[in-house]
Coordinates of C-alpha atoms in Angstrom, one line a residue:
X1289 CA 76.2 114.6 88.5
X1290 CA 76.7 110.9 88.4
X1291 CA 79.6 109.0 90.1
X1292 CA 80.8 105.6 89.1
X1293 CA 83.3 104.1 91.5
X1294 CA 85.5 101.1 90.6
X1295 CA 88.2 99.4 92.7
X1296 CA 91.3 97.5 91.7
X1297 CA 93.8 96.0 94.0
X1298 CA 95.5 99.3 94.9
X1299 CA 93.4 102.1 93.4
X1300 CA 89.9 103.4 93.6
X1301 CA 88.7 105.3 90.5
X1302 CA 85.8 107.7 90.6
X1303 CA 84.3 108.6 87.2
X1304 CA 82.6 112.0 87.4
X1305 CA 79.8 112.7 84.9
X1306 CA 78.0 116.0 84.6
X1307 CA 78.3 119.2 86.7
X1308 CA 80.2 119.5 90.0
X1309 CA 78.6 122.5 91.7
X1310 CA 77.2 123.7 95.0
X1311 CA 74.5 121.0 95.0
X1312 CA 76.6 118.1 93.9
X1313 CA 80.1 118.7 95.4
X1314 CA 79.2 117.4 98.8
X1315 CA 78.4 114.0 97.2
X1316 CA 81.8 114.0 95.4
X1317 CA 83.6 115.1 98.6
X1318 CA 82.0 112.3 100.5
X1319 CA 82.9 109.7 97.9
X1320 CA 86.5 110.9 97.9
X1321 CA 86.7 110.7 101.7
X1322 CA 85.1 107.2 101.7
X1323 CA 87.6 106.1 99.1
X1324 CA 90.5 107.2 101.2
X1325 CA 89.2 105.2 104.1
X1326 CA 89.5 102.1 101.9
X1327 CA 92.7 102.7 99.9
X1328 CA 95.5 105.4 99.8
X1329 CA 95.3 105.9 96.0
X1330 CA 92.3 107.6 94.4
X1331 CA 92.0 108.5 90.8
X1332 CA 89.3 111.1 89.7
X1333 CA 88.3 110.6 86.0
X1334 CA 86.9 113.9 84.7
X1335 CA 86.4 112.7 81.1
X1336 CA 82.6 113.2 81.3
X1337 CA 82.6 116.3 83.5
X1338 CA 81.2 119.4 81.9
X1339 CA 81.6 122.0 84.7
X1340 CA 83.2 122.6 88.1
X1341 CA 82.4 125.4 90.5
X1342 CA 84.4 126.8 93.5
X1343 CA 82.4 124.3 95.7
X1344 CA 83.8 121.5 93.5
X1345 CA 87.3 122.9 93.9
X1346 CA 86.8 122.8 97.7
X1347 CA 86.0 119.1 97.4
X1348 CA 89.2 118.5 95.5
X1349 CA 91.3 120.5 98.0
X1350 CA 89.9 118.4 100.9
X1351 CA 90.7 115.3 98.9
X1352 CA 94.2 116.4 98.3
X1353 CA 94.7 117.3 102.0
X1354 CA 93.3 113.9 103.0
X1355 CA 95.7 112.1 100.5
X1356 CA 98.6 113.9 102.1
X1357 CA 97.6 113.1 105.6
X1358 CA 97.3 109.4 104.7
X1359 CA 100.6 109.4 102.7
X1360 CA 98.5 108.5 99.7
X1361 CA 97.8 110.2 96.3
X1362 CA 94.9 111.7 94.4
X1363 CA 95.3 112.0 90.7
X1364 CA 93.0 113.7 88.2
X1365 CA 92.8 112.1 84.8
X1366 CA 91.1 113.0 81.4
X1367 CA 90.5 116.6 82.5
X1368 CA 88.5 118.4 79.7
X1369 CA 89.6 121.9 78.7
X1370 CA 86.6 123.6 80.4
X1371 CA 87.6 122.1 83.8
X1372 CA 91.3 122.6 83.2
X1373 CA 90.7 126.3 82.6
X1374 CA 89.1 126.6 86.0
X1375 CA 91.9 124.6 87.7
X1376 CA 94.5 126.8 86.0
X1377 CA 92.8 130.1 86.8
X1378 CA 92.3 129.2 90.4
X1379 CA 95.9 128.0 90.8
X1380 CA 94.7 124.4 91.6
X1381 CA 96.6 123.1 88.6
X1382 CA 99.8 123.8 90.5
X1383 CA 98.8 121.9 93.7
X1384 CA 96.9 118.9 92.2
X1385 CA 98.4 116.0 90.3
X1386 CA 96.9 116.0 86.9
X1387 CA 97.7 113.4 84.2

């Protein structure tokens, strides 16, 4: 997995490329938490993500809870079908903001 983080005036965008699994999800989780320390709005761009495991879902859940605790927001964008299927089957599609 590769992460590319960019910052605008009010938003941090994390582009996620590759697989989010047991080995890589701690890196994503850390990047999300670091981003929320800087700004209250984080966008996760999943356009180049090919897989997400339950460990990746955990990182997203921690990100969402962090956003709520900081009165911020976390938005998922460009979610491919393979990732969306996992989000829908797990019920995460109902609790995460997906555009």
